[in-house]
Amino acid sequence: MIRRLITLAAALALATPAAAETVLIRNARVHTVDVAGTLEASDVLVRDGLIAAVGKALVAPDARVLEANGRALTPGLFGGLTALGLEDVSAEIGSVDHAYTPGAVMPAQPMSMRPEFDVTYAYNPASMVIPVQVVEGVTFTLLAPSSMPGGSLVGGLGGLATLDGSSIDLLPASRTLFVALGSGASPLTGNSRAAQFMLLDQAIRETRGALFEGDRLLTLAGRETMAKYLGGGRVLFYVDRAVDIRRTLAFAKKHGMKPVIAGGVEAWQVAAELAAAKVPVLIDPLVNLPGNFDQFGATLENAARLHEAGVRIAFTMSGDSSHMARKLRQAAGNAVANGLPWDAGLAAVTANPAAIFGANDRGRISVGQRADLVLWSGDPLEVTSLADQVWIGGEAQPMTSRQTLLRDRYAPKR
Amino acid sequence: MNLLRIAIVLALAPPLLAAEVPYPSTYQVPASTPVLIRDATVLVGDGSKLESADVLLRDGRISAVAVDLAAPADARVVEGKGKVLTPGLIDVHSHLGVYASPGMMSHQDGNEMTAPTTPNVWAEHSLNPNDPGFDSARAGGVTSMQILPGSANLIGGRGITVKNVPATTYQAMKFPGAPYGLKMACGENPKRVYGTKGAAPMTNMGNVAGYRKAFLDAQEYVRAQDEFTRKLVAWESNDKKDRGERPTPPKTDLALDTLAGVLRGEILVHNHCYRADEMATMLDLASEFGFRITAFHHGVEAYKIADLLASKGTCAALWADWWGFKMEALDGIQENLAFVDAAKDSCAIVHSDSPEGIQRLNQEAAKAMAHGNRAGLAITPEQAIRWLTANAAKAIGVADQVGTIEVGKQADVVLWNGDPFSVYAKAEQVWIDGALRFDRNDRNSWHQADVMLGMRKEVTP
C-alpha cells in the first residue's frame, strides 16, 4: 500500500499541470487490462490527468460527464516499435532521423559502433504523423533506433514516448539499447551472423577496460553507455531464428543484460526457454511467410503459442511501422482470431508493452494510472470499430489529423 | 477499329497476334462432386444479398441459386447456416511468384530495371508458382489474381491473371481466356530508379515524355501492320497472274506488339499512379493516343477526382490505409475507397500489392467501409463485397466468368465462418471451379509449397 501511494504521488508530481479537466466517463464497458478484468456498465473518473476512481455509479459533482452508453473503454494503445516523430516521409531521407549511418555517406566510413546514439534528440512531438495515429487510439510508442546499411548492429538508444504532442523526453525508466542480429544485420558484420557475437564480445571487453590501440569499436561515451546495459540494463535484440534467440538468451545472461526479443518470428519454437528466462517478446502477429531463411517457422499462431507457454508478449508492426502504427490493433485482432485469448490480445497492445519497458504508470485502467484512455465505437480489436474519443494524461485529444482534414475537404457532396 | 477489321488483323497479323496464343494456359477444371451449400447468407457480389439461400455447384459452374433448393441425389451438402458465402476474392494487384517468398536476391523477378520502358517483358515469365504466398492467399479466400511487374519502369510489361490453384507451372494456373494487362507506372519510382543514375526520366515531365515516345512508336507500328493488312487483302483479291510478290509483313517487335495490343483495346492498362494530378495527366495521355486506362492502382488521391474517374469508366484499385511512405503517398486517407465508390458509375477495388494484405482483403474492405460510414455514407456489406469481387473481375476483364454468385459463372466461392467484414472471420472452405481447394477443418487440404518442405516444424495457414 505504501509503495502504491508513493507511486501515486510520483505520478501526480509528473502529471500535466492544471489543463486536464475532471471527467466522469459513465456506463462504459471498461477493459481494465488489470486484475479486475472487464467491468460492465462501469464508470471511470479522471482527475488531474490520472484515473481517480473506477466503479459503479460513481459521483463527482465537479466532473464533466461523458455518457459512454455501454461502449468499450480501454487504456491508450501502444504503437509498437516505430519512428513516430523521427520520420515524416519514409522515402525522403531529409525527413528521416532514426538511424546513425556514417558509412552511408561517401567516402564510406568503417563501421562505427555508437551505442550512445540517442534518437530522443531527433524526436519531434509535433510531427504530422503522430495525430494520424492518436485519433486511432495510439497514445504511446517505443522510439526505436534502426540498424541500417552504413550503420551498426548496435542501433543506439530509444525508449517510450508519450504521443501528447508536447512531451519531448522519453519515459525515464524506458531507456533501451537496441541491437540487430541475424540475416538482416549480417551485411553490417562482414556478411556473417557469427561476427555479430564476435563484435559484441569485443565491445563488451572494451567496455570492461580491455583496450588495444588500433582495433577499438567504441568511443569513451560508447563505453559508458554500454557499461550501463551490462549491469542489468534493458537490451532489445531484433532476432527471428529460433537458434539465434537461444544464443541471444545465453549471451544476455552471461553479460548481465535484461533482454527483450523483437521480431521473434520463430520465438514459438523456443517458447519454454523464453518463459523460463522471463524474457518478453515483441512480434508482428501477421507474419506467416518466410521473408528469409531466419523465418521459415513463421506462423499466425506465434502469439497464441508464446502466450500459452507463459511468455509475456507485445505487438509491433513490421514494414512501415510508423505510418501503420494504427494497424497494430488489427494485428491484435488477428492474433485473437488465431488462438490468442482476447484479453491477452488487448494486453499485448496496452499493459504488456508498458510493463516490458518499465512504464508501470500506464497500460491499465486502475486507480493511480495515467488517464490514457480510448472510447471505442465497438469491440476495440475489431476492424470495423473506430476510436470515438482519446485521452492522453486526462486531456481529451482533438480527434483531427491532416487525414481527417483531407477527408472533410473532399467528402462527396450529398 | 470495327470488328471485321479486327478479325482480319487477327487472322493475318504476325504470330504473336495469331489465334494460337503463345505460352497457352494448361489450366484444367478438375472433376468434382456437385456441392450444395445450404442455408447461407449470400453476398452475391452485384450489390445484393440473399438470406438463407442455397447455392449448387456442378461441373465447375454455379448451377443454381435459390431459397430451398432440393438437394440433388449426387450432391455433397454443406451446411451454411450462420455462415456467409461470397464470390471468390480477386486481387488485381499481386506480385506473388514474381517476388516469391523467401525474399532472396534470386527471387527479385518483378522489375526489369534495365530501361524505363519494357513492354516486351511478361510477368508470367518470372512467375514462380513455388511461392508459399499463394497458399496463404487461398486460405484468405483469394481464388484469382492478376500478377503484375513492379513499378520501376514507366511501362513495366505484361501482367498475367491466374487461378489460385497449386501448380508446378504458371501455365497450369493461367486463367483461360483472361486478357493481358499492361503495367504502367507514374511518379516517383521511375524517376528515382533512372533519374538517380542521371538517365531519363528524372522528372514527372520526363515520365510523360517517355510514355508519349513509346505510344508514338506504337502508333507507327500499328499503321505499318494495318498497311500490310490492306496490301495483303488487296493482293489476295487481285488477279493471280499479275499481282506480283506477296507483301512482306513488317518485322514483329515484342515491345511494340504489346503497346499495339493496348491501342487495339485487347490489352488492359493497369496504371500505378498515386496523385490526382498525375492520374488526370494519364487520362489525357490515354485520350491523346486513343486507348483506355482500365484501372489506376494505388491511387491514394483517387478520392480527390472520384467523379473524373467514374466519368472515364476507369477503376481505382486501392489500399485501405497505406500512406506516408513516400511523398506521393502523403495524402492517403482511409475514406479513399468509400469516396471513390460513392461516385455514380464508379469502380472501386480493394487491392493488396502485398503477400500479407492479400490474405485479408476482407479486412481491408471492412476498414474502408467503417471509415466511409463514419464519414456519413451508408455502405452495406453486400455493397462493399463488390470491391474485392465483381469490380475486381471487371478490371481484369473476366467479369463474365467470375466475381458474382450467378448461375453459369465459374464456381469460385468462399464460405466464411461468420461476417467476412470481421477481424475474427475466417475463410472456412474455398472452391475454385467447383473443386474444394481449401478446407480449414481438414489439414490434408492445406497445400504446402515445395519450398516449405523440411523447413519448418509445422504448417499453419
Short mmCIF file of C-alpha atoms in Angstrom, two decimals, chain A residues 49-374:
data_model
loop_
_atom_site.label_atom_id
_atom_site.label_comp_id
_atom_site.label_asym_id
_atom_site.label_seq_id
_atom_site.Cartn_x
_atom_site.Cartn_y
_atom_site.Cartn_z
CA GLY A 49 -4.61 13.54 -15.51
CA LEU A 50 -4.97 10.33 -13.56
CA ILE A 51 -7.58 7.71 -13.03
CA ALA A 52 -9.11 8.67 -9.70
CA ALA A 53 -11.80 6.02 -9.41
CA VAL A 54 -13.20 3.01 -11.23
CA GLY A 55 -16.53 1.52 -10.25
CA LYS A 56 -20.29 1.56 -10.49
CA ALA A 57 -22.42 4.66 -10.05
CA LEU A 58 -19.55 6.99 -9.25
CA VAL A 59 -20.45 10.51 -8.19
CA ALA A 60 -18.29 13.55 -8.90
CA PRO A 61 -20.15 16.87 -8.88
CA ASP A 62 -17.18 18.76 -10.32
CA ALA A 63 -16.78 16.44 -13.28
CA ARG A 64 -17.86 16.85 -16.84
CA VAL A 65 -19.94 13.76 -17.52
CA LEU A 66 -19.43 11.74 -20.67
CA GLU A 67 -22.09 9.13 -21.30
CA ALA A 68 -20.46 6.05 -22.85
CA ASN A 69 -23.73 4.17 -23.41
CA GLY A 70 -22.02 0.84 -22.92
CA ARG A 71 -19.21 1.49 -25.35
CA ALA A 72 -15.81 -0.08 -24.74
CA LEU A 73 -13.17 1.88 -22.83
CA THR A 74 -9.55 0.72 -22.98
CA PRO A 75 -6.19 2.07 -21.97
CA GLY A 76 -4.43 4.04 -24.70
CA LEU A 77 -2.80 1.78 -27.24
CA PHE A 78 0.85 1.09 -27.87
CA GLY A 79 2.08 1.97 -31.35
CA GLY A 80 4.84 -0.64 -31.45
CA LEU A 81 8.49 -0.05 -32.27
CA THR A 82 8.31 2.96 -34.52
CA ALA A 83 9.99 6.08 -35.77
CA LEU A 84 6.96 8.23 -34.92
CA GLY A 85 8.27 11.75 -34.65
CA LEU A 86 11.56 10.54 -36.12
CA GLU A 87 10.41 10.36 -39.71
CA ASP A 88 7.75 12.09 -41.75
CA VAL A 89 8.03 10.51 -45.18
CA SER A 90 9.98 7.24 -45.20
CA ALA A 91 11.46 7.62 -48.68
CA GLU A 92 12.64 11.19 -48.06
CA ILE A 93 16.00 10.91 -46.33
CA GLY A 94 15.80 14.55 -45.28
CA SER A 95 12.78 13.74 -43.13
CA VAL A 96 14.20 10.58 -41.55
CA ASP A 97 16.28 10.53 -38.35
CA HIS A 98 16.03 7.06 -36.85
CA ALA A 99 19.39 5.61 -37.87
CA TYR A 100 23.00 6.69 -37.47
CA THR A 101 24.66 5.66 -40.73
CA PRO A 102 28.03 7.37 -41.20
CA GLY A 103 29.04 4.56 -43.57
CA ALA A 104 26.26 5.51 -45.96
CA VAL A 105 27.96 8.78 -46.94
CA MET A 106 30.85 8.94 -49.36
CA PRO A 107 33.59 8.16 -48.82
CA ALA A 108 32.18 5.27 -46.77
CA GLN A 109 33.45 5.07 -43.21
CA PRO A 110 34.31 1.83 -41.41
CA MET A 111 31.56 0.60 -39.11
CA SER A 112 31.30 2.86 -36.13
CA MET A 113 29.55 1.27 -33.18
CA ARG A 114 27.89 4.13 -31.37
CA PRO A 115 25.60 2.78 -28.66
CA GLU A 116 25.42 6.32 -27.32
CA PHE A 117 23.46 7.43 -30.43
CA ASP A 118 20.19 8.53 -28.86
CA VAL A 119 17.16 9.05 -31.09
CA THR A 120 15.48 11.22 -28.46
CA TYR A 121 17.38 14.24 -29.77
CA ALA A 122 15.60 13.90 -33.11
CA TYR A 123 12.12 13.37 -31.72
CA ASN A 124 9.56 15.87 -32.98
CA PRO A 125 6.39 15.63 -30.87
CA ALA A 126 4.58 17.85 -33.40
CA SER A 127 5.17 15.53 -36.37
CA MET A 128 2.09 15.35 -38.56
CA VAL A 129 2.39 11.56 -38.49
CA ILE A 130 1.50 11.46 -34.79
CA PRO A 131 -2.10 12.76 -34.76
CA VAL A 132 -2.92 10.29 -37.53
CA GLN A 133 -2.14 7.54 -35.02
CA VAL A 134 -3.61 9.27 -31.97
CA VAL A 135 -7.08 9.60 -33.48
CA GLU A 136 -6.98 5.82 -33.88
CA GLY A 137 -6.26 5.28 -30.19
CA VAL A 138 -2.47 5.15 -30.16
CA THR A 139 -1.11 7.06 -27.14
CA PHE A 140 2.44 5.79 -26.66
CA THR A 141 5.16 4.16 -28.70
CA LEU A 142 8.68 2.87 -28.43
CA LEU A 143 11.00 5.15 -30.37
CA ALA A 144 13.36 2.68 -31.95
CA PRO A 145 16.75 3.42 -33.49
CA SER A 146 17.41 1.31 -36.58
CA SER A 147 20.36 -0.64 -37.84
CA MET A 148 20.66 0.31 -41.49
CA PRO A 149 23.28 -0.04 -44.21
CA GLY A 150 26.19 2.18 -43.32
CA GLY A 151 25.30 1.93 -39.63
CA SER A 152 25.96 -0.63 -36.94
CA LEU A 153 24.33 -3.69 -35.47
CA VAL A 154 24.12 -1.63 -32.28
CA GLY A 155 21.46 0.84 -33.31
CA GLY A 156 21.67 3.03 -30.21
CA LEU A 157 19.24 4.19 -27.57
CA GLY A 158 15.49 4.52 -27.63
CA GLY A 159 12.55 4.31 -25.28
CA LEU A 160 8.91 5.08 -24.72
CA ALA A 161 7.40 8.34 -25.88
CA THR A 162 4.02 9.76 -24.93
CA LEU A 163 2.20 10.97 -28.03
CA ASP A 164 0.61 14.02 -26.41
CA GLY A 165 2.12 16.39 -28.93
CA SER A 166 4.32 18.23 -26.46
CA SER A 167 6.44 15.91 -24.29
CA ILE A 168 9.90 15.71 -25.76
CA ASP A 169 11.60 13.38 -23.27
CA LEU A 170 11.38 9.63 -23.13
CA LEU A 171 9.92 7.97 -20.06
CA PRO A 172 12.98 7.69 -17.85
CA ALA A 173 12.69 4.02 -16.92
CA SER A 174 12.07 3.02 -20.52
CA ARG A 175 15.57 3.54 -21.90
CA THR A 176 16.62 0.62 -24.00
CA LEU A 177 19.68 -0.28 -26.04
CA PHE A 178 18.89 -1.66 -29.49
CA VAL A 179 20.86 -4.44 -31.17
CA ALA A 180 20.06 -6.09 -34.51
CA LEU A 181 21.04 -9.72 -35.10
CA GLY A 182 20.52 -12.33 -37.78
CA SER A 183 20.43 -12.15 -41.54
CA GLY A 184 19.03 -8.61 -41.62
CA ALA A 185 22.10 -7.29 -39.83
CA SER A 186 24.54 -9.66 -41.48
CA PRO A 187 25.68 -7.16 -44.16
CA LEU A 188 26.75 -4.87 -41.31
CA THR A 189 29.01 -7.53 -39.84
CA GLY A 190 31.09 -8.84 -42.71
CA ASN A 191 28.26 -10.95 -44.07
CA SER A 192 28.19 -13.47 -41.24
CA ARG A 193 25.97 -13.59 -38.20
CA ALA A 194 28.84 -15.31 -36.40
CA ALA A 195 30.67 -11.97 -36.49
CA GLN A 196 27.77 -10.35 -34.65
CA PHE A 197 28.60 -12.05 -31.38
CA MET A 198 32.32 -11.61 -32.09
CA LEU A 199 31.89 -7.85 -32.41
CA LEU A 200 29.55 -7.59 -29.43
CA ASP A 201 32.08 -9.54 -27.35
CA GLN A 202 34.81 -7.17 -28.41
CA ALA A 203 32.68 -4.16 -27.49
CA ILE A 204 31.99 -5.65 -24.09
CA ARG A 205 35.69 -6.32 -23.49
CA GLU A 206 36.44 -2.70 -24.38
CA THR A 207 33.71 -1.54 -22.03
CA ARG A 208 35.28 -3.57 -19.26
CA GLY A 209 38.61 -1.92 -19.83
CA ALA A 210 40.49 -4.15 -22.22
CA LEU A 211 41.72 -1.54 -24.69
CA PHE A 212 44.01 -2.14 -27.58
CA GLU A 213 45.33 0.51 -29.88
CA GLY A 214 44.03 0.26 -33.40
CA ASP A 215 41.07 -2.02 -33.02
CA ARG A 216 38.67 -0.01 -30.94
CA LEU A 217 34.98 -0.27 -31.63
CA LEU A 218 33.72 2.19 -29.05
CA THR A 219 34.26 5.80 -28.10
CA LEU A 220 34.55 6.76 -24.44
CA ALA A 221 30.88 7.75 -24.47
CA GLY A 222 30.06 4.43 -26.10
CA ARG A 223 31.85 2.52 -23.37
CA GLU A 224 29.98 4.49 -20.71
CA THR A 225 26.68 3.70 -22.40
CA MET A 226 27.49 0.03 -22.79
CA ALA A 227 28.51 -0.18 -19.15
CA LYS A 228 25.01 0.84 -18.07
CA TYR A 229 23.49 -2.01 -20.01
CA LEU A 230 25.87 -4.66 -18.74
CA GLY A 231 24.64 -4.10 -15.23
CA GLY A 232 21.05 -5.22 -15.75
CA GLY A 233 20.11 -2.73 -18.44
CA ARG A 234 17.38 -3.48 -20.92
CA VAL A 235 18.66 -4.51 -24.33
CA LEU A 236 16.31 -5.15 -27.21
CA PHE A 237 17.55 -7.69 -29.72
CA TYR A 238 15.96 -7.91 -33.15
CA VAL A 239 16.21 -11.63 -33.83
CA ASP A 240 13.95 -14.12 -35.62
CA ARG A 241 15.62 -17.52 -35.97
CA ALA A 242 14.97 -19.93 -33.10
CA VAL A 243 18.59 -20.87 -32.54
CA ASP A 244 19.68 -17.24 -32.67
CA ILE A 245 17.14 -16.46 -29.96
CA ARG A 246 18.64 -19.22 -27.78
CA ARG A 247 22.13 -17.83 -28.31
CA THR A 248 20.88 -14.34 -27.51
CA LEU A 249 19.40 -15.54 -24.22
CA ALA A 250 22.72 -17.13 -23.26
CA PHE A 251 24.68 -14.06 -24.35
CA ALA A 252 22.45 -11.66 -22.41
CA LYS A 253 22.63 -13.83 -19.32
CA LYS A 254 26.40 -14.06 -19.48
CA HIS A 255 26.78 -10.30 -19.68
CA GLY A 256 24.12 -9.28 -17.20
CA MET A 257 21.73 -7.75 -19.74
CA LYS A 258 17.97 -7.79 -19.42
CA PRO A 259 16.93 -8.90 -22.90
CA VAL A 260 13.80 -8.16 -24.87
CA ILE A 261 13.31 -10.12 -28.09
CA ALA A 262 11.79 -8.26 -31.04
CA GLY A 263 10.84 -9.80 -34.36
CA GLY A 264 10.78 -13.27 -32.90
CA VAL A 265 9.26 -14.92 -35.94
CA GLU A 266 10.39 -18.35 -34.69
CA ALA A 267 10.10 -17.49 -31.00
CA TRP A 268 7.27 -20.00 -30.53
CA GLN A 269 9.80 -22.76 -31.14
CA VAL A 270 11.75 -21.71 -28.04
CA ALA A 271 8.76 -20.56 -26.02
CA ALA A 272 9.59 -22.69 -22.98
CA GLU A 273 13.09 -21.23 -22.71
CA LEU A 274 11.78 -17.69 -23.11
CA ALA A 275 9.18 -18.29 -20.42
CA ALA A 276 11.71 -19.83 -18.04
CA ALA A 277 14.07 -16.89 -18.50
CA LYS A 278 11.13 -14.45 -18.17
CA VAL A 279 12.15 -12.76 -21.40
CA PRO A 280 9.39 -10.81 -23.17
CA VAL A 281 8.89 -10.92 -26.94
CA LEU A 282 7.56 -8.33 -29.38
CA ILE A 283 6.17 -9.86 -32.56
CA ASP A 284 4.17 -8.90 -35.60
CA PRO A 285 1.37 -11.45 -35.38
CA LEU A 286 0.61 -11.11 -39.10
CA VAL A 287 3.95 -12.58 -40.20
CA ASN A 288 3.33 -16.07 -41.57
CA LEU A 289 5.55 -16.17 -44.64
CA PRO A 290 9.32 -16.56 -44.63
CA GLY A 291 10.96 -13.30 -45.64
CA ASN A 292 14.32 -15.06 -45.43
CA PHE A 293 15.99 -18.16 -44.03
CA ASP A 294 15.57 -16.90 -40.46
CA GLN A 295 11.79 -17.06 -40.74
CA PHE A 296 10.77 -20.47 -42.02
CA GLY A 297 8.92 -21.11 -38.77
CA ALA A 298 6.58 -18.18 -39.41
CA THR A 299 3.02 -18.88 -38.27
CA LEU A 300 -0.10 -16.93 -37.41
CA GLU A 301 -0.18 -18.91 -34.15
CA ASN A 302 3.08 -17.43 -32.89
CA ALA A 303 1.29 -15.13 -30.43
CA ALA A 304 -1.06 -17.82 -29.15
CA ARG A 305 1.72 -20.33 -28.63
CA LEU A 306 4.01 -17.88 -26.85
CA HIS A 307 1.18 -16.78 -24.58
CA GLU A 308 0.19 -20.37 -23.87
CA ALA A 309 3.76 -21.11 -22.82
CA GLY A 310 3.72 -18.19 -20.40
CA VAL A 311 5.79 -15.70 -22.37
CA ARG A 312 4.88 -12.04 -21.99
CA ILE A 313 4.15 -10.74 -25.48
CA ALA A 314 3.60 -7.36 -27.06
CA PHE A 315 2.96 -6.44 -30.68
CA THR A 316 4.74 -4.32 -33.24
CA MET A 317 4.28 -3.93 -37.00
CA SER A 318 6.93 -5.00 -39.45
CA GLY A 319 7.37 -2.86 -42.53
CA ASP A 320 6.28 0.77 -42.31
CA SER A 321 5.64 0.61 -38.57
CA SER A 322 5.43 4.38 -38.05
CA HIS A 323 2.74 5.28 -40.56
CA MET A 324 0.96 1.99 -39.88
CA ALA A 325 1.17 2.09 -36.07
CA ARG A 326 -2.62 2.30 -36.03
CA LYS A 327 -2.76 -1.11 -37.68
CA LEU A 328 -1.41 -2.79 -34.54
CA ARG A 329 -4.97 -3.10 -33.27
CA GLN A 330 -5.91 -5.10 -36.36
CA ALA A 331 -2.84 -7.26 -35.84
CA ALA A 332 -4.01 -7.94 -32.29
CA GLY A 333 -7.44 -8.91 -33.58
CA ASN A 334 -5.85 -11.36 -35.97
CA ALA A 335 -3.78 -12.89 -33.17
CA VAL A 336 -7.05 -13.44 -31.32
CA ALA A 337 -8.57 -14.96 -34.44
CA ASN A 338 -5.65 -17.36 -34.41
CA GLY A 339 -5.96 -18.67 -30.89
CA LEU A 340 -4.82 -15.91 -28.54
CA PRO A 341 -7.32 -15.17 -25.76
CA TRP A 342 -9.00 -11.79 -26.34
CA ASP A 343 -7.76 -10.31 -23.07
CA ALA A 344 -4.21 -11.30 -23.94
CA GLY A 345 -4.61 -9.65 -27.32
CA LEU A 346 -5.57 -6.36 -25.73
CA ALA A 347 -2.82 -6.67 -23.12
CA ALA A 348 -0.27 -7.12 -25.91
CA VAL A 349 -1.01 -3.58 -27.12
CA THR A 350 -1.52 -1.94 -23.71
CA ALA A 351 -0.31 -3.24 -20.34
CA ASN A 352 2.36 -5.60 -21.64
CA PRO A 353 4.44 -3.16 -23.67
CA ALA A 354 4.16 -0.61 -20.87
CA ALA A 355 5.41 -3.12 -18.31
CA ILE A 356 8.12 -4.54 -20.58
CA PHE A 357 9.61 -1.08 -20.96
CA GLY A 358 9.29 -0.04 -17.35
CA ALA A 359 6.28 2.26 -17.60
CA ASN A 360 4.14 0.98 -14.77
CA ASP A 361 2.06 4.14 -14.73
CA ARG A 362 0.14 3.29 -17.89
CA GLY A 363 -1.38 0.50 -19.91
CA ARG A 364 -4.14 -0.37 -17.43
CA ILE A 365 -7.31 1.21 -16.13
CA SER A 366 -6.94 1.32 -12.37
CA VAL A 367 -6.69 3.98 -9.72
CA GLY A 368 -3.47 5.97 -9.94
CA GLN A 369 -2.75 5.08 -13.55
CA ARG A 370 -2.27 7.85 -16.08
CA ALA A 371 -5.53 8.61 -17.79
CA ASP A 372 -4.53 7.49 -21.27
CA LEU A 373 -7.87 6.19 -22.45
CA VAL A 374 -9.79 5.35 -25.58
#
